[in-house]
XYZ file of C-alpha atoms in Angstrom:
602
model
C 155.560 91.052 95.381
C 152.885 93.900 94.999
C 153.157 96.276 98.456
C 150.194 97.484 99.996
C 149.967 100.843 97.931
C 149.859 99.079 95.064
C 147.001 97.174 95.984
C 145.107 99.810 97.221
C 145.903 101.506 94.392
C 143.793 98.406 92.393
C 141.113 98.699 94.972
C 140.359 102.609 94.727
C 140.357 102.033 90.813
C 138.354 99.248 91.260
C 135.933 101.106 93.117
C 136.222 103.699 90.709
C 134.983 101.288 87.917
C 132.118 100.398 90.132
C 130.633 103.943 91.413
C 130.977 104.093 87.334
C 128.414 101.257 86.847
C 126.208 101.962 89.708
C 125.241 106.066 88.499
C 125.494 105.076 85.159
C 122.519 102.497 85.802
C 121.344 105.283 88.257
C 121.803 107.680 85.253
C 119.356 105.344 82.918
C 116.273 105.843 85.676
C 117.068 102.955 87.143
C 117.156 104.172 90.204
C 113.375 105.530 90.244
C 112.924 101.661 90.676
C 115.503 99.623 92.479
C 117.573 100.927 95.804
C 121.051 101.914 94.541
C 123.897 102.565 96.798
C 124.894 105.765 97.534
C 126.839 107.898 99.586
C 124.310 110.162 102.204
C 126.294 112.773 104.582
C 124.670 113.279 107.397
C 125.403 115.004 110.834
C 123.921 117.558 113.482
C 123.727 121.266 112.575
C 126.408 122.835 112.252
C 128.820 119.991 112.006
C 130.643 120.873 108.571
C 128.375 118.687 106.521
C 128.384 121.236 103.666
C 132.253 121.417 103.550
C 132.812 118.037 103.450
C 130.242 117.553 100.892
C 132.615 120.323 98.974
C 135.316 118.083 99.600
C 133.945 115.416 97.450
C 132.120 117.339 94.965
C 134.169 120.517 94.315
C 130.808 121.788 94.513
C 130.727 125.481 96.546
C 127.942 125.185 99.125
C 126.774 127.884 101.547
C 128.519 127.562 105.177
C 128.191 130.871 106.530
C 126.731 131.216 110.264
C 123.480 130.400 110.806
C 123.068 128.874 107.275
C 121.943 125.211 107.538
C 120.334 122.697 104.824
C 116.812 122.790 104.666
C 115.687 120.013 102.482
C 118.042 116.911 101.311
C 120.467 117.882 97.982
C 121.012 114.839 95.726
C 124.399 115.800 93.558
C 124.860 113.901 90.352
C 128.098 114.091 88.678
C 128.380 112.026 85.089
C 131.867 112.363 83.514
C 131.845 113.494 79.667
C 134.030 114.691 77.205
C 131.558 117.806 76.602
C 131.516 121.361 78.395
C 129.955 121.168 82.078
C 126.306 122.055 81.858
C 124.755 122.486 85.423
C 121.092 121.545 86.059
C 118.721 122.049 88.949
C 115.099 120.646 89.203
C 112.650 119.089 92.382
C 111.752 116.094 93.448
C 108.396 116.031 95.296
C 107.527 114.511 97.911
C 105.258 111.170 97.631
C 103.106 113.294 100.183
C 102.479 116.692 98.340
C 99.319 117.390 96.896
C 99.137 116.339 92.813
C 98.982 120.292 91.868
C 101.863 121.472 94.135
C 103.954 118.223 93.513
C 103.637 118.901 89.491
C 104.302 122.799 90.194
C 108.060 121.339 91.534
C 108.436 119.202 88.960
C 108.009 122.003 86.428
C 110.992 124.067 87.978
C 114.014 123.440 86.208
C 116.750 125.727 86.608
C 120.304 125.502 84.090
C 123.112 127.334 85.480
C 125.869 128.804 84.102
C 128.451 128.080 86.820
C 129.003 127.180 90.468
C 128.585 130.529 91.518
C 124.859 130.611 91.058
C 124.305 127.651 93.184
C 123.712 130.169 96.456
C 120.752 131.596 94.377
C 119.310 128.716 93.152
C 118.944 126.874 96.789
C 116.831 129.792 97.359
C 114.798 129.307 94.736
C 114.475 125.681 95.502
C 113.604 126.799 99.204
C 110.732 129.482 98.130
C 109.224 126.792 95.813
C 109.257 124.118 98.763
C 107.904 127.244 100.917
C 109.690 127.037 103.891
C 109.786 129.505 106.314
C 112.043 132.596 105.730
C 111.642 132.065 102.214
C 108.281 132.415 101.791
C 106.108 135.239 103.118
C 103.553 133.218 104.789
C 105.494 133.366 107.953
C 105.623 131.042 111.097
C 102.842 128.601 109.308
C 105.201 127.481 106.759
C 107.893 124.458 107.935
C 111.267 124.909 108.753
C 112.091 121.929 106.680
C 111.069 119.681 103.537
C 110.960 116.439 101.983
C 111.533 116.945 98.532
C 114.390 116.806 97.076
C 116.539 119.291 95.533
C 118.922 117.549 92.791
C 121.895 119.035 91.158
C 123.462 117.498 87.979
C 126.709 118.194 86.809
C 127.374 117.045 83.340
C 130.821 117.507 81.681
C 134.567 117.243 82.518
C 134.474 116.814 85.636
C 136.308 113.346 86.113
C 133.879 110.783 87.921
C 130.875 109.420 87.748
C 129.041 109.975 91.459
C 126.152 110.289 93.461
C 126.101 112.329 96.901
C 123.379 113.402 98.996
C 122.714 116.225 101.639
C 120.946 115.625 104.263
C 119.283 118.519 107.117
C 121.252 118.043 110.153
C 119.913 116.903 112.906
C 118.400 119.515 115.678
C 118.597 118.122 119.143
C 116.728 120.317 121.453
C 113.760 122.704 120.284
C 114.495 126.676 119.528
C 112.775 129.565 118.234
C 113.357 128.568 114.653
C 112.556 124.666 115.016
C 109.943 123.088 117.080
C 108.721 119.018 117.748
C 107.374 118.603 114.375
C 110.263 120.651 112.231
C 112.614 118.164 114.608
C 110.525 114.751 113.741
C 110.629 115.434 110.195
C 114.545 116.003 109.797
C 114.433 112.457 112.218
C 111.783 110.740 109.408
C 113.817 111.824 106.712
C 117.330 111.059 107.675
C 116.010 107.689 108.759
C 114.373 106.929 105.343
C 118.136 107.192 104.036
C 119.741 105.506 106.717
C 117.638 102.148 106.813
C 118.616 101.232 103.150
C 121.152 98.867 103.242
C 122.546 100.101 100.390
C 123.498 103.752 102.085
C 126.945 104.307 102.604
C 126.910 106.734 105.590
C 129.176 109.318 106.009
C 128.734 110.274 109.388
C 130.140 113.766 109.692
C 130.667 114.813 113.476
C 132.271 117.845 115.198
C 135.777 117.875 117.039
C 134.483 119.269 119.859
C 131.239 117.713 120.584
C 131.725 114.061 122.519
C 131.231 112.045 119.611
C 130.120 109.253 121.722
C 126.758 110.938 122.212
C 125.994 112.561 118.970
C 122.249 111.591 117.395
C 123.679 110.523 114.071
C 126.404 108.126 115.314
C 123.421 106.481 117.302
C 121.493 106.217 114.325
C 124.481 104.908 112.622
C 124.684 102.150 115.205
C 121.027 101.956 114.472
C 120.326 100.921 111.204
C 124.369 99.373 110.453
C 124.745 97.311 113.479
C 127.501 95.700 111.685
C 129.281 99.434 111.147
C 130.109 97.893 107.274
C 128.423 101.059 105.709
C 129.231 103.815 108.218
C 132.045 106.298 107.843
C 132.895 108.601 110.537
C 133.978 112.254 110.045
C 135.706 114.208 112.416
C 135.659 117.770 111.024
C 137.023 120.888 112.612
C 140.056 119.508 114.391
C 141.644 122.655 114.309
C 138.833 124.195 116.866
C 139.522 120.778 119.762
C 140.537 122.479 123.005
C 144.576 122.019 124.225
C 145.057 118.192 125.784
C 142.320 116.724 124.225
C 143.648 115.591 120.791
C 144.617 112.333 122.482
C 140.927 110.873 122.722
C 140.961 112.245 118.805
C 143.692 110.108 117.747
C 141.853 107.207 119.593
C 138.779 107.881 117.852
C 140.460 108.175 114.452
C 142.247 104.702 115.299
C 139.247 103.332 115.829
C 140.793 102.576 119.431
C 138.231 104.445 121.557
C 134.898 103.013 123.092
C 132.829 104.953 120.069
C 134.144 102.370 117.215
C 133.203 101.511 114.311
C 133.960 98.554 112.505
C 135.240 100.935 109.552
C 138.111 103.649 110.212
C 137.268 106.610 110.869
C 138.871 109.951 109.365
C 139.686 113.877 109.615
C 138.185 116.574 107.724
C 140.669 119.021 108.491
C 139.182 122.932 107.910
C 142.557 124.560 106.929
C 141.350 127.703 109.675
C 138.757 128.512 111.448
C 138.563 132.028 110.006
C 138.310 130.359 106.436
C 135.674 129.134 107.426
C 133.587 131.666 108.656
C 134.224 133.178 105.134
C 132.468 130.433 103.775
C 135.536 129.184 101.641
C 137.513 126.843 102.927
C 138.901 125.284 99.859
C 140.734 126.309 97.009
C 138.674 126.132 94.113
C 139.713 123.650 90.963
C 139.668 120.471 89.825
C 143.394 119.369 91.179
C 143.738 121.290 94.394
C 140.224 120.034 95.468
C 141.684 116.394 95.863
C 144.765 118.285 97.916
C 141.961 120.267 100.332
C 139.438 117.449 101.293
C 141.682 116.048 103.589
C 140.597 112.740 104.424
C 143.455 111.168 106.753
C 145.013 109.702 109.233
C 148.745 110.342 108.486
C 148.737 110.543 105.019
C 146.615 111.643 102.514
C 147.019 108.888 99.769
C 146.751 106.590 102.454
C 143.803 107.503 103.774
C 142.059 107.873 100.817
C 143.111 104.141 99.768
C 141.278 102.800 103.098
C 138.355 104.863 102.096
C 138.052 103.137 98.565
C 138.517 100.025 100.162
C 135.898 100.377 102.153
C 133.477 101.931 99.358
C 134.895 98.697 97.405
C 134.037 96.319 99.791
C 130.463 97.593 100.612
C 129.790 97.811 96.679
C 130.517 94.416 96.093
C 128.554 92.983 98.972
C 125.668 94.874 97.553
C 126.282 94.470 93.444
C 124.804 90.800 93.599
C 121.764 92.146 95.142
C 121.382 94.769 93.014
C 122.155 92.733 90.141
C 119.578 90.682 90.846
C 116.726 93.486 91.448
C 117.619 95.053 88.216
C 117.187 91.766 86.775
C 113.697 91.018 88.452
C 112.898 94.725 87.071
C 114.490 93.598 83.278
C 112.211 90.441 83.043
C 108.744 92.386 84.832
C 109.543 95.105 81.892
C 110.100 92.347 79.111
C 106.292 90.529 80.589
C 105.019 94.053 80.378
C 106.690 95.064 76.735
C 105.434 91.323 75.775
C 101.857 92.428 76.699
C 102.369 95.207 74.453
C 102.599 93.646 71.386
C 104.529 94.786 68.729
C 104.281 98.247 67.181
C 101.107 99.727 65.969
C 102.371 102.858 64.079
C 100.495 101.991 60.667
C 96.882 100.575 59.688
C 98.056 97.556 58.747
C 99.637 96.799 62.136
C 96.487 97.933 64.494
C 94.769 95.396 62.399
C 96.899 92.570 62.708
C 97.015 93.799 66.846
C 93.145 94.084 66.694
C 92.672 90.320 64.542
C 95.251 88.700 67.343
C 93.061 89.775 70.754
C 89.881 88.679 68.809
C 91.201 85.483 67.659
C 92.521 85.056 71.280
C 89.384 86.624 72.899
C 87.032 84.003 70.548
C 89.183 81.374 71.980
C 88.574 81.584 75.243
C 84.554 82.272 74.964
C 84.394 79.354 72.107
C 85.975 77.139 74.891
C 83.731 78.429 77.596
C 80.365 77.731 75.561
C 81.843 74.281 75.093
C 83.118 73.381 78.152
C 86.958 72.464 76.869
C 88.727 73.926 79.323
C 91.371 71.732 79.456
C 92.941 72.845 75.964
C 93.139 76.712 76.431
C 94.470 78.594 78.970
C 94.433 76.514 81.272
C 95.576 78.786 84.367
C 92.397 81.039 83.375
C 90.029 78.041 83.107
C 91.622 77.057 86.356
C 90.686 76.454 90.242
C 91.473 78.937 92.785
C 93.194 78.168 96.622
C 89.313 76.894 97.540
C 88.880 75.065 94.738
C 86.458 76.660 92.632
C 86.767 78.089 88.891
C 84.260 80.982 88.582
C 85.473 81.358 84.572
C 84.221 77.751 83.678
C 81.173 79.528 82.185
C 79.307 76.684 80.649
C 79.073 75.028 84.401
C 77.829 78.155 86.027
C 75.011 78.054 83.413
C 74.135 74.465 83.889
C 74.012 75.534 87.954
C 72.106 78.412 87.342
C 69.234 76.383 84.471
C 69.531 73.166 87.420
C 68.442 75.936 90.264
C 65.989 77.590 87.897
C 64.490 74.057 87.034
C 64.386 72.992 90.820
C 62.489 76.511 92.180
C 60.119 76.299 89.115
C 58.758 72.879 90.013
C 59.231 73.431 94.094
C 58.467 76.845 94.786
C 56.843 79.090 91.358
C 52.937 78.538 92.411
C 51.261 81.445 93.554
C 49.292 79.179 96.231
C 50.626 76.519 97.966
C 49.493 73.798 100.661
C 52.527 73.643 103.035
C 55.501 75.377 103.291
C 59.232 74.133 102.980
C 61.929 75.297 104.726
C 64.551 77.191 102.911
C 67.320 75.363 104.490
C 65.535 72.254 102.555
C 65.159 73.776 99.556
C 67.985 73.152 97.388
C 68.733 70.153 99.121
C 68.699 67.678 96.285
C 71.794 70.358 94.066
C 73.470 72.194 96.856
C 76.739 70.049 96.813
C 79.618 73.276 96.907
C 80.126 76.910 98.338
C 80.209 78.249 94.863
C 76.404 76.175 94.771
C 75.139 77.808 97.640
C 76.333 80.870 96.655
C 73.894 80.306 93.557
C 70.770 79.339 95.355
C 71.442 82.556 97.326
C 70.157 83.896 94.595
C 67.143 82.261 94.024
C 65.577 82.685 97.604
C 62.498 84.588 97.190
C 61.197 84.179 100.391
C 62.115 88.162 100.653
C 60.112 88.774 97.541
C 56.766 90.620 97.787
C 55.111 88.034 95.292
C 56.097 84.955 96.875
C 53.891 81.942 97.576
C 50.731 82.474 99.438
C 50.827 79.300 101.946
C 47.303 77.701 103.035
C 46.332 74.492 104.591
C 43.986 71.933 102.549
C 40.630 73.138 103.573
C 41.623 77.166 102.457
C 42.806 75.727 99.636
C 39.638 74.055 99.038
C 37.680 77.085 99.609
C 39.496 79.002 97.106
C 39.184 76.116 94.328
C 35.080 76.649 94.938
C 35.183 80.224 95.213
C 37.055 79.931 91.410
C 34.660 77.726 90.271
C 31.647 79.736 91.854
C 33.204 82.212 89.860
C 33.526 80.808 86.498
C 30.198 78.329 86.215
C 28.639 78.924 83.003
C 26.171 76.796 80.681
C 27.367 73.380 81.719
C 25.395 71.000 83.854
C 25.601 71.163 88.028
C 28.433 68.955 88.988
C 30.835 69.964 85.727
C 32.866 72.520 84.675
C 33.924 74.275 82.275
C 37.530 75.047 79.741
C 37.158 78.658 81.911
C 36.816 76.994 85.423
C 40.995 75.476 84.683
C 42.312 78.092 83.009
C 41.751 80.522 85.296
C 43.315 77.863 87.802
C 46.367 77.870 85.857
C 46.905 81.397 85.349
C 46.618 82.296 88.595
C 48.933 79.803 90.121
C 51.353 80.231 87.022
C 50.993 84.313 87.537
C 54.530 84.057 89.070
C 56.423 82.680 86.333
C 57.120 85.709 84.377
C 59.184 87.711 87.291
C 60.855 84.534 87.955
C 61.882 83.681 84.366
C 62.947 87.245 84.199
C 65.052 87.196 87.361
C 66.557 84.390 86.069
C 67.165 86.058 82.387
C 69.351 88.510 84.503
C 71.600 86.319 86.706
C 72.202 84.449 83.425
C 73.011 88.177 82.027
C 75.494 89.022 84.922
C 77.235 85.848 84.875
C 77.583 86.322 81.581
C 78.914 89.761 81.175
C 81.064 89.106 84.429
C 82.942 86.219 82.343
C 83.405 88.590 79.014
C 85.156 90.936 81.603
C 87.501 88.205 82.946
C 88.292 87.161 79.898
C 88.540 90.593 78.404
C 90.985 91.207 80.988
C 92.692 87.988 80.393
C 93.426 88.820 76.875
C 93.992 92.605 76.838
C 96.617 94.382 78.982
C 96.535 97.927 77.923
C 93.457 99.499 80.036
C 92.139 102.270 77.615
C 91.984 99.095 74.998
C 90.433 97.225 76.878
C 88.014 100.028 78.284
C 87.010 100.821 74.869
C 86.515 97.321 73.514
C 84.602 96.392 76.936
C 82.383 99.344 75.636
C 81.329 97.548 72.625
C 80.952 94.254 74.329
C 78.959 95.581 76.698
C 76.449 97.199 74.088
C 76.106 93.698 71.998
C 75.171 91.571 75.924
C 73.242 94.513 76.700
C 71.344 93.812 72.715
C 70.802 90.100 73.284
C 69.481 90.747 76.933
C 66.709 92.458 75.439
C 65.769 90.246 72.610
C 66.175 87.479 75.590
C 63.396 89.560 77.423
C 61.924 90.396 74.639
C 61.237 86.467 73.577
C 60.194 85.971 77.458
C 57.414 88.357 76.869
C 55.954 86.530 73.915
C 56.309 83.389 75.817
C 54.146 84.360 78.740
C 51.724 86.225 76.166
C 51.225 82.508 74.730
C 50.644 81.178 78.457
C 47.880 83.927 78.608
C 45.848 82.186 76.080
C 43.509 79.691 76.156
C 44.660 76.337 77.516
C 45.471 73.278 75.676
C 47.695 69.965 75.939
C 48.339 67.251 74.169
C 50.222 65.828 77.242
C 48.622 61.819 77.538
C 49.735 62.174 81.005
C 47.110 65.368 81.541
C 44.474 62.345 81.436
C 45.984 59.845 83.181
C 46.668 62.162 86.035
C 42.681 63.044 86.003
C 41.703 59.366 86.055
C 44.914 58.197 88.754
C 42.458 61.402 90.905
C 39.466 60.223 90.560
C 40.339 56.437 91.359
C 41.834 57.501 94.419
C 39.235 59.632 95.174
C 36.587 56.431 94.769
C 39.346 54.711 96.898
C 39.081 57.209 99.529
C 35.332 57.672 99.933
C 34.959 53.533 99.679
C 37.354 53.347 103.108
C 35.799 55.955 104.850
C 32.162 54.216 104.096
C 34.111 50.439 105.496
C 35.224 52.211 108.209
C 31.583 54.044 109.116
C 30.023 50.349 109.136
C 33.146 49.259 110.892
C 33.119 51.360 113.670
C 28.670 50.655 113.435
C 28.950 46.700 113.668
C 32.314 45.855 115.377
C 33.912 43.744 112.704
C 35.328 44.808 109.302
C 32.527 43.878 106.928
C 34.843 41.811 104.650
C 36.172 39.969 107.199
C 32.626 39.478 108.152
C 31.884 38.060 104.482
C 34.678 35.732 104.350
C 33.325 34.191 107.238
């Protein structure tokens, strides 16, 4: 039967395997992305943060008094057969303005060993200006929210990814006031709500550990306690008669529990670490100093890969499944690409594929086949209405144009109809009314003049007062009806025109869907919109162009060989005989007392 070293054993290589796979995806940029778990230490000020985050590393970070981390440290390690080579750049914050965020990404820093690390915080620190580093004194923060990362590429036996966190200040000082306190809060929160942080809560053998800000925000965001780690450092400093409520704590026995064990960090003296080197230096007698235990070190170091395991594999599925969401969004986007376009040849075969595809959907659009093409393009949104259909919005617009022409294009007009009534007879949809919107003039400066029948008369005789010349009293002349008709018919031009335009914009509004259907890239599609928009812009003046001849013909003298013209004249005068012959029955009517034809059939 395998013991219980044995299988811990299997679990911490296990867990080895997997902190493998999960920096080298992080290693790939995958992590720029997708939330990757990751270990985060975290703690108040002074706590020992720095040594423990020694402990794991090996990495020799500043812990003298009155030194404490001013920004978070991300430490990459990635295991190679090659020399260690030692890198430093910034992250900036999403918040920094564009020129200072691309003035931190510009500093990159290689170092030649761990020594220079001291140095090159300060660096980091002067280029984040913060205050004592910088000479712009009190106005410049205490803290900041970039990121200072550290890669370590070489021998150095595992693949891992640690960050530093600023501890947390509790009360305000001299050096660190509300807003250098809320931003520390902000930032070890944005860590701490990921469910993918594995928190290594580092807290101080003398403090009461029930009441320390990071174990509360511990409890905060991992109600569960399955990502939380407690670290009790400086044991060596707990006063006589109180290691007893320690050895609860570390049992996980006391009222502050977590679901996870919790461990020691022993400082080998107190004195060591004032020096600001508490551990041997080395690859082997690191593993000996970072003391993580309860009785024994291999034991202890066991429960802590077996909780590392167990958190990675709850969270590998997930992540798993985001980096495959991210695999098949950067296929669909690689897919819009197209295939490479190094040589001539292959532009033109790109360039030949979006026109064939572009003439597609326009050749389906001017015929109205929408069902054959694209058929989520040429299809109906959540209301019900396709705006792309191109060859019905026409239609709409010539049916609207039609209907105002014959209803409302006069210049003078007898009565007035309301413009709730007038679309009545096509106004069937919102997308409909949305048209006739358009065609409303009753805003327009050259809209119908309104007039009852006897102004109307009176400006019929003033116009033929006006244009009486050789004929006989009682006729008229060609003159007399065409200036009739060219002053009510003065309107059409503006509105033929307005209409040339709305036909122009729905137009050049479906070449831009559909451009944007076909084409991905933006700069190709820019630049190609460019030409389209040149060629609409060509045929909307030859459109308005043709309009002008068109009303230069109306100008001209009248003529029609319309049968209908004649009828129409003869249908008026019949009914006007019919009119004056009832008013002259009803004048001997009203003179006699009887209707004079019922009189004669008497």
């Amino acid at each position: 039967m395998i013991n219980s070293l044995s299988v811990s054993i299997l679990k911490s290589i296990t867990v080895s395997r997997r902190l493998n796979q999960i920096d080298g995806i992080r290693a790939k940029g995958i992590g720029d992305h997708i939330s990757l778990p990751q270990l985060v230490v975290c703690g108040a000020q002074s706590a020992g943060k720095s040594s423990v985050l020694e402990g794991i590393t090996g990495l020799p970070f500043p812990r003298q008094d009155g030194v404490c981390t001013k920004f978070a440290t991300e430490i990459i390690l990635r295991h190679t057969q090659n020399e260690i080579s030692i890198t430093a750049s910034i992250i900036p914050h999403n918040g920094r303005p564009a020129a200072t965020a691309d003035e931190l990404r510009n500093y990159r820093r290689r170092l030649s060993g761990y020594d220079e690390l001291p140095e090159t915080i300060n660096d980091a620190a002067c280029c984040m200006g913060i205050r004592g580093f910088v000479s712009s004194g009190d106005s410049a923060p205490a803290f900041s929210a970039d990121v200072l990362r550290i890669e370590v590429v070489g021998d150095v036996g595992l693949h891992l990814t640690v960050v530093d966190l600023p501890g947390l200040v509790s009360v305000e000082n001299e050096e660190h006031d509300a807003h250098d306190i809320k931003l520390v809060e902000d930032l070890v929160d944005s860590y701490l709500q990921s469910s993918r942080t594995i928190i290594l809560a580092v807290v101080q053998a003398t403090n009461d550990i029930a009441t320390q800000p990071i174990i509360q925000r511990a409890r905060h965001f991992d109600r569960a306690g399955e990502r939380t780690v407690g670290i009790i450092t400086k044991p060596d400093l707990i006063n006589k008669g109180t290691e007893g409520r320690i050895a609860l704590l570390t049992n996980n026995l006391d009222s502050t529990r977590l679901n996870t064990d919790s461990f020691f960090s022993r400082i080998l003296h107190h004195s060591s670490w004032k020096k600001g080197s508490a551990y041997p230096r080395g690859k082997d007698k690191r593993r000996t100093s970072f003391d993580l235990r309860r009785g024994e070190s291999t034991g202890s170091t066991c429960r802590e890969s077996g909780l590392l395991g167990d958190h990675i594999e709850r969270e590998l599925p997930k992540v798993c499944a985001d980096v495959r969401l991210l695999l098949d969004k950067t296929k669909v986007q690689l897919q819009d690409l197209g295939q490479e376009r190094s040589t001539v040849s292959e532009q033109r075969f790109f360039l030949s594929k979006l026109s064939m595809d572009f003439v597609g959907l326009i050749q389906a659009a001017l015929d109205g086949t929408y069902q054959h093409i694209a058929s989520d393009f040429f299809g109906y949104d959540q209301n019900g209405i396709s705006r792309n259909r191109l060859r019905g919005q026409i239609h709409t617009l010539n049916s609207l144009f039609a209907d105002y022409m014959r209803d409302k294009s006069q210049k003078r007009k007898m009565e007035r109809v309301p413009i709730d009534d007038l679309f009545e007879s096509s106004a069937d949809s919102e997308e409909d009314r949305e048209k006739e919107d358009k065609y409303d003039h009753s805003g327009d400066a050259d809209e119908p003049f309104y007039m009852n029948e006897a102004e109307f008369d009176r400006w019929i005789k003033k116009i033929y007062m006006n244009t009486r010349g050789l004929e006989l009293p009682g006729n008229y002349n060609n003159a007399f009806l065409t200036e009739l008709f060219h002053e009510q018919s003065s309107r059409w031009p503006a509105i033929a025109k307005r209409h040339i335009h709305r036909v122009h914009e729905e137009t050049s509004t479906f070449v831009t869907r559909a451009l944007a259907h076909v084409v991905i890239e933006e700069h190709i599609r820019r630049d190609i919109h460019k030409i389209l928009d040149r060629s609409l812009q060509s045929n909307l003046d030859t459109a308005l162009d043709e309009l002008r001849k068109l009303c230069d013909d109306e100008r001209a003298q009248l003529i029609t060989y319309n049968h209908y013209y004649t009828d129409n004249i003869q249908k008026a005068r019949h009914d006007r005989a019919n009119t004056v012959l009832e008013h002259a029955l009803q004048s001997v009517s009203d003179d006699w007392g009887q209707d004079p034809r019922q009189q004669h059939a008497s």
